[in-house]
GROMACS .gro file of N, CA, C and O in nm:
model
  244
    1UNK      N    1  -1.383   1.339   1.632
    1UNK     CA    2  -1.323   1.316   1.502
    1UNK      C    3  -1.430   1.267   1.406
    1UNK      O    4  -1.500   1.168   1.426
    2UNK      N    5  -1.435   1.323   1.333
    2UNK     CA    6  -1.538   1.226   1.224
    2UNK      C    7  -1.515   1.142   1.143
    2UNK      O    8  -1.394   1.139   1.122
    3UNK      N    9  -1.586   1.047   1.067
    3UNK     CA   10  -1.530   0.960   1.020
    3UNK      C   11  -1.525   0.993   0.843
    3UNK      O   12  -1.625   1.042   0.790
    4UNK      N   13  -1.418   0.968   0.769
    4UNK     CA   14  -1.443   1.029   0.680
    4UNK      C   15  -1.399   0.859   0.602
    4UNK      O   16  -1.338   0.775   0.669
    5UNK      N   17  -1.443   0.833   0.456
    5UNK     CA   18  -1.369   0.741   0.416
    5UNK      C   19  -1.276   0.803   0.283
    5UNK      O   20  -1.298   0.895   0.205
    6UNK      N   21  -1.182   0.725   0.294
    6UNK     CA   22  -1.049   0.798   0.205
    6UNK      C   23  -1.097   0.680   0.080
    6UNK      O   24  -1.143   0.566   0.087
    7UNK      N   25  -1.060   0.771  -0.034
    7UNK     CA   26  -1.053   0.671  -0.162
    7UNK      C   27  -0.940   0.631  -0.154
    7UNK      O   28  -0.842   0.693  -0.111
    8UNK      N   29  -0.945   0.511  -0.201
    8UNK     CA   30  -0.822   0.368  -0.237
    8UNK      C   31  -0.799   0.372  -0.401
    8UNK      O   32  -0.873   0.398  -0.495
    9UNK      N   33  -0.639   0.326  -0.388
    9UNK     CA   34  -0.612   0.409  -0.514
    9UNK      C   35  -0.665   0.261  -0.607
    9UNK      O   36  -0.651   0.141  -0.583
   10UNK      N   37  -0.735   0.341  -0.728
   10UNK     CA   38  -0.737   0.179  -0.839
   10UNK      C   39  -0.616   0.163  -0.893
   10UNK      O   40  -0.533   0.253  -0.909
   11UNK      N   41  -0.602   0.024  -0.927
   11UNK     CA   42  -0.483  -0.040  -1.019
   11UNK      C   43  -0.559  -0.083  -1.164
   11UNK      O   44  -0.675  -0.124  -1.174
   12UNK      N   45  -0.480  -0.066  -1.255
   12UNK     CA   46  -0.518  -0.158  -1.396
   12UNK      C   47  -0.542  -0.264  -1.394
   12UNK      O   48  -0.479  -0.285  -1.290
   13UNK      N   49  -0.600  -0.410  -1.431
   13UNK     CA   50  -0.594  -0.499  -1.419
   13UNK      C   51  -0.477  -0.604  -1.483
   13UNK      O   52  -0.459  -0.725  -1.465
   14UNK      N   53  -0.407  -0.503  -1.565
   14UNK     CA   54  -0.274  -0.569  -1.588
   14UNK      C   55  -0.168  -0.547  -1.475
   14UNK      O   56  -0.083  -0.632  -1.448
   15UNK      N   57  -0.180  -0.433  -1.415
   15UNK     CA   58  -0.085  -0.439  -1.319
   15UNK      C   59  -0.111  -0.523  -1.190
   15UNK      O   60  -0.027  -0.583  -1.123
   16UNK      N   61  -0.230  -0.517  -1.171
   16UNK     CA   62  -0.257  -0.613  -1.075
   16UNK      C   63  -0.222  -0.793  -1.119
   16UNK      O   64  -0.169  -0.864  -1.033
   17UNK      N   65  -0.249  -0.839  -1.227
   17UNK     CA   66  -0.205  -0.930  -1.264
   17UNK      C   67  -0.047  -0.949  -1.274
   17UNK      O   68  -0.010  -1.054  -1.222
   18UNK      N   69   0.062  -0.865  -1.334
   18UNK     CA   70   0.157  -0.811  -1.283
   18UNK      C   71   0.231  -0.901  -1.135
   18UNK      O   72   0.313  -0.992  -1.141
   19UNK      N   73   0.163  -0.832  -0.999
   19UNK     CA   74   0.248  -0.839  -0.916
   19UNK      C   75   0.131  -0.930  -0.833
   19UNK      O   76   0.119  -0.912  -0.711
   20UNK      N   77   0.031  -1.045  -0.915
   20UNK     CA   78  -0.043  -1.122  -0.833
   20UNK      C   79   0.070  -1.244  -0.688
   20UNK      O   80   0.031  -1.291  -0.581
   21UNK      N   81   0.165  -1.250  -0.733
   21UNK     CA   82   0.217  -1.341  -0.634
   21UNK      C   83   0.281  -1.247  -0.528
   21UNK      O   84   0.352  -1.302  -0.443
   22UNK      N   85   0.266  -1.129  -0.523
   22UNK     CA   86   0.329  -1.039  -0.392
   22UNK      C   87   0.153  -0.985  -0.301
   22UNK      O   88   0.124  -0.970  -0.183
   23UNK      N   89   0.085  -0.975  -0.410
   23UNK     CA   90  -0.044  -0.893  -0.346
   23UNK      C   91  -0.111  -0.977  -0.316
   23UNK      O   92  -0.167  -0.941  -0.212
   24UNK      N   93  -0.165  -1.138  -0.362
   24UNK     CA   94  -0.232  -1.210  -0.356
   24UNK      C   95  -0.170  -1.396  -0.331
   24UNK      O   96  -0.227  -1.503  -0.312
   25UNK      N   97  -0.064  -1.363  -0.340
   25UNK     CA   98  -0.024  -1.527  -0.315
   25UNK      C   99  -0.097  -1.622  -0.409
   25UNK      O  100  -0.175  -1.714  -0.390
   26UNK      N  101  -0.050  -1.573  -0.504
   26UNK     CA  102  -0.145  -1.686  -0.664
   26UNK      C  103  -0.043  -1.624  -0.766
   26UNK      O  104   0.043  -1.537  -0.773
   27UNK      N  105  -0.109  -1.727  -0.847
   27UNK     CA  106  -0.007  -1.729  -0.958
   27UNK      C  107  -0.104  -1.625  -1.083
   27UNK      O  108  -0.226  -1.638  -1.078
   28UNK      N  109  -0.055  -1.541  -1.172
   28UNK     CA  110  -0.105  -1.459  -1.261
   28UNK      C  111  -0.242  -1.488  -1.307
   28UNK      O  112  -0.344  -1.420  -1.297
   29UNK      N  113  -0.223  -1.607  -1.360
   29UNK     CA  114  -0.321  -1.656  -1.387
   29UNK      C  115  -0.507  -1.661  -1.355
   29UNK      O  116  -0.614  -1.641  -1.413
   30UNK      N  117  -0.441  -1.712  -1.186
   30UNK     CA  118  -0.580  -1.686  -1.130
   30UNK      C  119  -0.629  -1.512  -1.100
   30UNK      O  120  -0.741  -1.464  -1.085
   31UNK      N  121  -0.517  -1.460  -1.100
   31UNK     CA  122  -0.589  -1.273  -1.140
   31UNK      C  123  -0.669  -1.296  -1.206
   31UNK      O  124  -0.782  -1.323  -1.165
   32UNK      N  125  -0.627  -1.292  -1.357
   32UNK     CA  126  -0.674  -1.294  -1.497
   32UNK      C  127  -0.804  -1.341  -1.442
   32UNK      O  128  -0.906  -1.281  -1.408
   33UNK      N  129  -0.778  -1.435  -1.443
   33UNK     CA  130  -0.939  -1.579  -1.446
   33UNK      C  131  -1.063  -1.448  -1.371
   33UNK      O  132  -1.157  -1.400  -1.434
   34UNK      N  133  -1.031  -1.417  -1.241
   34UNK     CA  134  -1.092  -1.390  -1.110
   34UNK      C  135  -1.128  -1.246  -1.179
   34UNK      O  136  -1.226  -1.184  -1.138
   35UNK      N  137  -1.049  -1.197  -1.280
   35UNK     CA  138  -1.068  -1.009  -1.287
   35UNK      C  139  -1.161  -1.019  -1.422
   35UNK      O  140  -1.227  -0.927  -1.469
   36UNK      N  141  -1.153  -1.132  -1.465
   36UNK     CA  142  -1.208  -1.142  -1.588
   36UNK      C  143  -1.325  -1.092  -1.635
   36UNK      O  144  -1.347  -1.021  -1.733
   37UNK      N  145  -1.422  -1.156  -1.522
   37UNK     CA  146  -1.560  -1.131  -1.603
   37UNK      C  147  -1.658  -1.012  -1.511
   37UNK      O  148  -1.778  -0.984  -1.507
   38UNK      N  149  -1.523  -0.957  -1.440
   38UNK     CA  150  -1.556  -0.827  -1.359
   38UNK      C  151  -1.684  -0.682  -1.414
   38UNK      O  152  -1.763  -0.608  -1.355
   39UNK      N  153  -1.633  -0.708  -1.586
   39UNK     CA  154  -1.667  -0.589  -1.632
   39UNK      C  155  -1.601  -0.484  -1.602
   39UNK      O  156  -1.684  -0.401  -1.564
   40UNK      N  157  -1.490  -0.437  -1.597
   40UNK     CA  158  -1.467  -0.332  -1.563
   40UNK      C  159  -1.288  -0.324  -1.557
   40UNK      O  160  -1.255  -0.439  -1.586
   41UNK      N  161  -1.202  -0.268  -1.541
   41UNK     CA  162  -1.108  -0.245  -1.613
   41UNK      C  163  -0.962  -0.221  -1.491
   41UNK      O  164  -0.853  -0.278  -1.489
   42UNK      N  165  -1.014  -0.123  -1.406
   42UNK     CA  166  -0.971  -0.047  -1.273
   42UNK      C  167  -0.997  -0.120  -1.131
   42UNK      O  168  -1.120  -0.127  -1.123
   43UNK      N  169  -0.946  -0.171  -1.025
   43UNK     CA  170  -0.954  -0.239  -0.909
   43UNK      C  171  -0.882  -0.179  -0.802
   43UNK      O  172  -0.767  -0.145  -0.830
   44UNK      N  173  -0.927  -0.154  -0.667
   44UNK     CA  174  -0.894  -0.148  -0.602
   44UNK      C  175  -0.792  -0.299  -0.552
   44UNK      O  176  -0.788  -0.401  -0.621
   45UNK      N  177  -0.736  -0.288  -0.452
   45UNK     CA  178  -0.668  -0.417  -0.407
   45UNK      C  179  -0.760  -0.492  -0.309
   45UNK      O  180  -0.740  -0.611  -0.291
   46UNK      N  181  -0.874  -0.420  -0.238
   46UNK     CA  182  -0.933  -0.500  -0.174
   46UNK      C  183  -1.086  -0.555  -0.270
   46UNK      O  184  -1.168  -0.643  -0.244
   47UNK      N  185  -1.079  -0.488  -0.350
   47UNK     CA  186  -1.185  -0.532  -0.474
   47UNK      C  187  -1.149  -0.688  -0.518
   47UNK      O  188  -1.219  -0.789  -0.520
   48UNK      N  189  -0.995  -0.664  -0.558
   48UNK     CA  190  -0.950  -0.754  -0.625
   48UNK      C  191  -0.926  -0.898  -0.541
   48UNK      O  192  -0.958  -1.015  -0.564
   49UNK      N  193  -0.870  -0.846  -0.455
   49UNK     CA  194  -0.858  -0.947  -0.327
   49UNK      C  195  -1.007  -1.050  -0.302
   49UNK      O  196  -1.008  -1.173  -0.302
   50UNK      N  197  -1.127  -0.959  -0.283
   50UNK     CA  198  -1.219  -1.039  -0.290
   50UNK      C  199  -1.290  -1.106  -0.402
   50UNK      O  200  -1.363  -1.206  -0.395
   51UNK      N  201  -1.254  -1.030  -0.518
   51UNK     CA  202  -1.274  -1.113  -0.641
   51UNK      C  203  -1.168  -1.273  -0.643
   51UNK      O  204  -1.195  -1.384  -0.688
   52UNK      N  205  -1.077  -1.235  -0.593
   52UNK     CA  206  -0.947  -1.332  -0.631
   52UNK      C  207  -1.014  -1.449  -0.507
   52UNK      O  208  -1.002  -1.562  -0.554
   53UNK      N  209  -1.067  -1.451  -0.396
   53UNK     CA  210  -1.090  -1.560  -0.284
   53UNK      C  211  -1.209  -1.588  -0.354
   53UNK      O  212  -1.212  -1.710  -0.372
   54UNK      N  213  -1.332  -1.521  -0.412
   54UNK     CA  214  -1.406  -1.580  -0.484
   54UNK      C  215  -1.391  -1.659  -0.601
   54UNK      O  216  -1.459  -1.762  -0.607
   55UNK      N  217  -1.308  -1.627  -0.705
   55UNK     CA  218  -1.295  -1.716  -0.766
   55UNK      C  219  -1.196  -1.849  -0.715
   55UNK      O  220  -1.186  -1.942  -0.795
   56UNK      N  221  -1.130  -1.859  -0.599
   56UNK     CA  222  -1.075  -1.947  -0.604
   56UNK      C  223  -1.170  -2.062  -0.524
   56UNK      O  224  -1.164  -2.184  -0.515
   57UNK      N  225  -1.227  -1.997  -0.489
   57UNK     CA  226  -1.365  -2.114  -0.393
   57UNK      C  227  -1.506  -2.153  -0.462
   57UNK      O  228  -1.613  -2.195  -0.417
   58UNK      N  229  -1.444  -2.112  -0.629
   58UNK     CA  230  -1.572  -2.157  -0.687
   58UNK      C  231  -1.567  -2.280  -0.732
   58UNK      O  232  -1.462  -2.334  -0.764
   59UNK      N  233  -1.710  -2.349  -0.740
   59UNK     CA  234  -1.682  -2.531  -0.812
   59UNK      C  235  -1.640  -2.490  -0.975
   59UNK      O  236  -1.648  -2.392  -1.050
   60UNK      N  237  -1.590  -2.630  -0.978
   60UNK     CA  238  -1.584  -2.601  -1.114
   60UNK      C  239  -1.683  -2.759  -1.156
   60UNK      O  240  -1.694  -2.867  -1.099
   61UNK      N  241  -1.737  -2.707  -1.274
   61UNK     CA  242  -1.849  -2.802  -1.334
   61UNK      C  243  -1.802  -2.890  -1.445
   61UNK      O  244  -1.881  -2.968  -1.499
   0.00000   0.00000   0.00000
């Protein structure tokens, strides 16, 4: 079998903000915050997912 990798569908970042307490267990908010300074518009869920654990483990100053 070979290995092939399948594209993952992107979401908007409003929709992902949207349904943050079903996909991510956070409140809208921390989407926003976490998708923010992404640059970029379109997310996968595991994009976002690791954007979203990064921003929540960052210090704040």
């Amino acid at each position: 079998m070979a290995n092939k990798k399948t594209a993952e569908a992107a979401y908007a970042r409003d929709e992902l903000i949207q349904h943050a307490d079903e996909l991510f267990r956070v409140k809208p908010e921390a989407v926003a915050g976490a998708l923010h300074s992404a640059g970029k518009n379109e997310f996968t869920v595991d994009e976002a997912k690791r954007l979203v654990g990064q921003f929540l483990k960052g210090k704040v100053l």
